[in-house]
Structures are given as C-alpha cells and as structure tokens.
Tab-separated table of C-alpha atoms in Angstrom:
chain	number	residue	atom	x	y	z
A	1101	UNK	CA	-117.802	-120.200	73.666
A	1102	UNK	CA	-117.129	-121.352	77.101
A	1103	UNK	CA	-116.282	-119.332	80.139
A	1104	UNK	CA	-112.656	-120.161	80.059
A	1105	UNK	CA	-112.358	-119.159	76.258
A	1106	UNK	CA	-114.265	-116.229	77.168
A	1107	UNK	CA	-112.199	-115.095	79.569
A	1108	UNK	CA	-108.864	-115.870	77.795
A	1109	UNK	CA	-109.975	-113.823	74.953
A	1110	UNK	CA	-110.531	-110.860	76.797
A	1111	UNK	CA	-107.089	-111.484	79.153
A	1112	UNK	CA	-105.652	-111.141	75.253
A	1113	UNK	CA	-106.470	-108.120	75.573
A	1114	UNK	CA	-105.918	-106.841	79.282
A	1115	UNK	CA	-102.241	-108.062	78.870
A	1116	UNK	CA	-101.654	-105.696	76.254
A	1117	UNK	CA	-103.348	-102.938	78.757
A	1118	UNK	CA	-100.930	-103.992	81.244
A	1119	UNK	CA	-97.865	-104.483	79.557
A	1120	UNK	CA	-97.636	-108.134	81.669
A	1121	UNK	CA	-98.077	-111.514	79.726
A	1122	UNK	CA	-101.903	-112.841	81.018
A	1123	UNK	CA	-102.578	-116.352	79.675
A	1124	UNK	CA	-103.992	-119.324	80.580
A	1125	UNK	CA	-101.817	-122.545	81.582
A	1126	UNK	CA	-102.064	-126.098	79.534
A	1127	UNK	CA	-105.201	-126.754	80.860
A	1128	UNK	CA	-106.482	-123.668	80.029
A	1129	UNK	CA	-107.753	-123.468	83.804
A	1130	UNK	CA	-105.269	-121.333	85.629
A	1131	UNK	CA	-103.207	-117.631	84.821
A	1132	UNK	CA	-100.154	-116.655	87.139
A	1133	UNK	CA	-98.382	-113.290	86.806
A	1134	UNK	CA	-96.793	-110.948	88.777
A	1135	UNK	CA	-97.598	-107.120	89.226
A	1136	UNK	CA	-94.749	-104.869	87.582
A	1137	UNK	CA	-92.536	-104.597	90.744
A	1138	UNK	CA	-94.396	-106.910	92.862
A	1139	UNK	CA	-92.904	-109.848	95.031
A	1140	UNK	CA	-96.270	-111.513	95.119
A	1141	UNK	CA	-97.977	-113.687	92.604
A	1142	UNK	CA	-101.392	-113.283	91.527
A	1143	UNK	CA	-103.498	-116.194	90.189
A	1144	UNK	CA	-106.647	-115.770	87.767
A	1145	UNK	CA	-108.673	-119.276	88.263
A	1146	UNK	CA	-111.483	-120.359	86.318
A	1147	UNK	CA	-112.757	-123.333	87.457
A	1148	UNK	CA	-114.834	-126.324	85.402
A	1149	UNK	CA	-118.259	-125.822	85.511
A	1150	UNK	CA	-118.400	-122.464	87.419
A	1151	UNK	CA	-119.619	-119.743	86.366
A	1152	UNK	CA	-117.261	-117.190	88.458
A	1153	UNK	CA	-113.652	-116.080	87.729
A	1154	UNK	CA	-111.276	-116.270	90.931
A	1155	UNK	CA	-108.469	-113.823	91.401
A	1156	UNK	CA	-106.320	-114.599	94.627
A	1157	UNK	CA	-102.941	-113.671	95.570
A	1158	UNK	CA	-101.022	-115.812	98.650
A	1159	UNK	CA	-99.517	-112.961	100.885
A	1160	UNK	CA	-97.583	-114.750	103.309
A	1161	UNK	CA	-96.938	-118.050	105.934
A	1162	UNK	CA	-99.004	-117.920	108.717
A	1163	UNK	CA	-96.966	-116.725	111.825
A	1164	UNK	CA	-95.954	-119.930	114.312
A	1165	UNK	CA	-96.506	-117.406	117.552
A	1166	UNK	CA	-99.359	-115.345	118.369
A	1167	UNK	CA	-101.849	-116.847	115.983
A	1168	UNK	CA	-105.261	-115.400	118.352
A	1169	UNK	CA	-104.228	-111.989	117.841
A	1170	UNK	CA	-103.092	-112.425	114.096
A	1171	UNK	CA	-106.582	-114.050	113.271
A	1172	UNK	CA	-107.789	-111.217	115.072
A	1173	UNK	CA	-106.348	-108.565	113.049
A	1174	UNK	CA	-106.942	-110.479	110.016
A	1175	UNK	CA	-111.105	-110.228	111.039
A	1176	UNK	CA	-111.268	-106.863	111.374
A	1177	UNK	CA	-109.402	-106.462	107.911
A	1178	UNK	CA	-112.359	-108.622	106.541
A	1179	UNK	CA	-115.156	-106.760	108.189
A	1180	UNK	CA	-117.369	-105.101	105.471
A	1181	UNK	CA	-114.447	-105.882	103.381
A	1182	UNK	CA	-113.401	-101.726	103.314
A	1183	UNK	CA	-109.902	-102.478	104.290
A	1184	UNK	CA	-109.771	-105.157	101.514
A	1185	UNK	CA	-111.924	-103.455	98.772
A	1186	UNK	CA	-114.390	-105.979	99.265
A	1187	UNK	CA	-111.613	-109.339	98.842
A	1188	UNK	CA	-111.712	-111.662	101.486
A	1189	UNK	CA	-108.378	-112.281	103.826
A	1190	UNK	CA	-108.228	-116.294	104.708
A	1191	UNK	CA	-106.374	-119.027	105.475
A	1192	UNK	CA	-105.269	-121.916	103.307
A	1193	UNK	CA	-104.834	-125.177	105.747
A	1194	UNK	CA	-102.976	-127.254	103.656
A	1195	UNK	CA	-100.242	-124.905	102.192
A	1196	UNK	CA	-100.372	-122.626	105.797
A	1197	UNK	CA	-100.557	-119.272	103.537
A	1198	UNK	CA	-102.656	-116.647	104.565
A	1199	UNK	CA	-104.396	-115.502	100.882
A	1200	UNK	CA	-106.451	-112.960	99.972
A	1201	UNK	CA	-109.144	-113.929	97.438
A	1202	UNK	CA	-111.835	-112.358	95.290
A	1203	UNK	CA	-114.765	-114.038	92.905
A	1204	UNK	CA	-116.604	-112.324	90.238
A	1205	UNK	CA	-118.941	-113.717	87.369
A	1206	UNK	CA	-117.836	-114.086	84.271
A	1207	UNK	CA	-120.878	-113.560	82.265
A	1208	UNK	CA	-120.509	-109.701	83.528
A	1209	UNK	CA	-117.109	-109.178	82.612
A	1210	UNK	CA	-115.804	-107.327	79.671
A	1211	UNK	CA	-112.694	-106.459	78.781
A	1212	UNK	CA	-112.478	-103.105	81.069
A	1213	UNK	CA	-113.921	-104.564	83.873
A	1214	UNK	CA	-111.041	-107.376	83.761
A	1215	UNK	CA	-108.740	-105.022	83.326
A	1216	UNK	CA	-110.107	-102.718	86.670
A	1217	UNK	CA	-110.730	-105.853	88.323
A	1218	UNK	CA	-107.183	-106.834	88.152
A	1219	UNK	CA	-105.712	-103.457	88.884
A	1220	UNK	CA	-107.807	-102.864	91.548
A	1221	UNK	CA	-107.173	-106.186	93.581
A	1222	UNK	CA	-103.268	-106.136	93.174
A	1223	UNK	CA	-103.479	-102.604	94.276
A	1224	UNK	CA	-105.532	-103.486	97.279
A	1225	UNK	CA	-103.482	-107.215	97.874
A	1226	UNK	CA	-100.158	-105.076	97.705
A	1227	UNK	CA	-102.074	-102.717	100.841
A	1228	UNK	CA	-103.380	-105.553	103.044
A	1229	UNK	CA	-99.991	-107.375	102.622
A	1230	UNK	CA	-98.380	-104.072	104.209
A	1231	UNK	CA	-100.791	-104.124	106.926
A	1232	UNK	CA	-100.281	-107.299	107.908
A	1233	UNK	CA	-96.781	-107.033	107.308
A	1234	UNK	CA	-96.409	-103.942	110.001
A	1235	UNK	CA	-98.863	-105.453	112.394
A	1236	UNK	CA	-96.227	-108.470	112.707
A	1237	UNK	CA	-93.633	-105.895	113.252
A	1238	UNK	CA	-95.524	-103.607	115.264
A	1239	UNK	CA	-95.411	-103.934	119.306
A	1240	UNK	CA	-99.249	-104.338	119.053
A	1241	UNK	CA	-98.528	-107.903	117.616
A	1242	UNK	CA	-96.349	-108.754	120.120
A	1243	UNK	CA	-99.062	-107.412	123.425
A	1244	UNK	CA	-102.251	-108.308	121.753
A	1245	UNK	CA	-104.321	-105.784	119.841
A	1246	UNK	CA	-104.588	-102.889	122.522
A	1247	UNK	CA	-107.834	-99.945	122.603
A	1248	UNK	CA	-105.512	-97.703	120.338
A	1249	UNK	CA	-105.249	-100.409	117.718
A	1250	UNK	CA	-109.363	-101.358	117.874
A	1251	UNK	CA	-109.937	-97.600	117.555
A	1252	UNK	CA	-108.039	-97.281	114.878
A	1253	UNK	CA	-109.477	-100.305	112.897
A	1254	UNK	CA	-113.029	-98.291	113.789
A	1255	UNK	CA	-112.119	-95.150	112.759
A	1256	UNK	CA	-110.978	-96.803	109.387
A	1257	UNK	CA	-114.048	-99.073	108.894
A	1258	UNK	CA	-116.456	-96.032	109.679
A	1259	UNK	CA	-119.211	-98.924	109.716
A	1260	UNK	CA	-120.530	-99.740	113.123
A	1261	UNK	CA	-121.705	-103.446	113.533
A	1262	UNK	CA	-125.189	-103.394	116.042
A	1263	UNK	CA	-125.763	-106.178	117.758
C-alpha cells in the first residue's frame, strides 16, 4: 500500500469521526473540506514520492498597505510556533495568500492521530486567522507594532530567545 492509499483509508474513517466528507480528489493527491461552520478551506496534500502528509489552510490576501509591520506580526506568531500550535504562518507569492501550513509523516499516523491532527490544526488555523484578523483592525496595525503589543506577544510566547 502506498502512502496516499494509506492515508485515504484511514481519512475513511476520520470523516465518519467528523461528520464532514474527507476524500481524496481524481488524482488521489489532494482532500479539500471545510470545518463545520468555518469560512476557510482546509487542504490535506499528499504529495508523489513524499513521505509526509501536508495540512494547510489559506487564511487571507496579503494586505496592499503596511506589509513591514504585518510580516512583523506574522514572525512573532511563528516564533516557537506556541501561538500556532507548532504550524507555520507564510506567504504564498504566486496566489498573494498568507497560509498557514503543517507537515507530518505518514508512516506515524493512525487513524486517531489523523483525526487529532485535523482537529487540532483547524482549531488553531480558525485562532491565528482571528489574530491576524484583529491586528488589521486594531490601531496597532495602523502605528506599527508599539511596546504594549511586543509585550504582549512575550508574555504569550513565555519563551525568551538569547542571543
């Protein structure tokens, strides 16, 4: 069995778990779905000859004004991935979406580990799109990322980095 058969059987039975239909496309490569009540869509990804399974969810377009400070938020969501429950926040150039994106290998998966894998990452994707979402709303946004903001980010990371 290969890893994309592998991990089609088990999304057999995560679906049922969910209560959300979780198959592969024609090519047996790629699984959209949306959360129950999300706006967002969620892609599974297995790609030929890889050994990992790729679960990433576009959250939005990257804002024309104020990009330094955005990208600067968007870092300290990444850093020791605590604010993202260890996904990583990016940017995809050629669509202009900022995605958050997670990779795990297959060959350790079972069927409860896709299931917590999946619940786990729209939980936290649902979360970091709210952040981002208020920090574009927020006054911060619009002065730069201020002491009170950095603190903050600190305070929630409760990891120091020493240089």
């Amino acid at each position: 069995m290969d890893h994309r058969e592998r991990v089609n059987l088990l999304l057999e039975g995560v679906s049922k778990r969910l209560g959300i239909g979780l198959k592969f496309d024609g090519e047996g490569s790629t699984c959209r779905f949306r959360d129950n009540g999300s706006q967002r869509h969620y892609i599974l990804e297995v790609l030929e000859n890889h050994d990992m399974l790729y679960i990433y969810c576009p959250l939005m377009e990257l804002p024309c004004e104020g990009r330094e400070t955005f990208f600067q938020f968007l870092l300290s969501l990444n850093l020791h991935g605590l604010l993202t429950q260890h996904a990583f926040v990016g940017l995809d150039e050629v669509k202009n979406l900022i995605v958050m994106s997670y990779s795990f290998p297959i060959e350790l998966l079972d069927e409860s580990l896709l299931f917590n894998l999946i619940v786990h990452f729209t939980s936290s994707a649902e979360k970091v799109y709210r952040m981002l979402d208020n920090f574009l709303k927020s006054n911060s946004f619009a002065k730069g990322i201020g002491a009170s903001r950095r603190h903050d980010l600190a305070k929630a990371s409760r990891l120091r980095v020493r240089i």
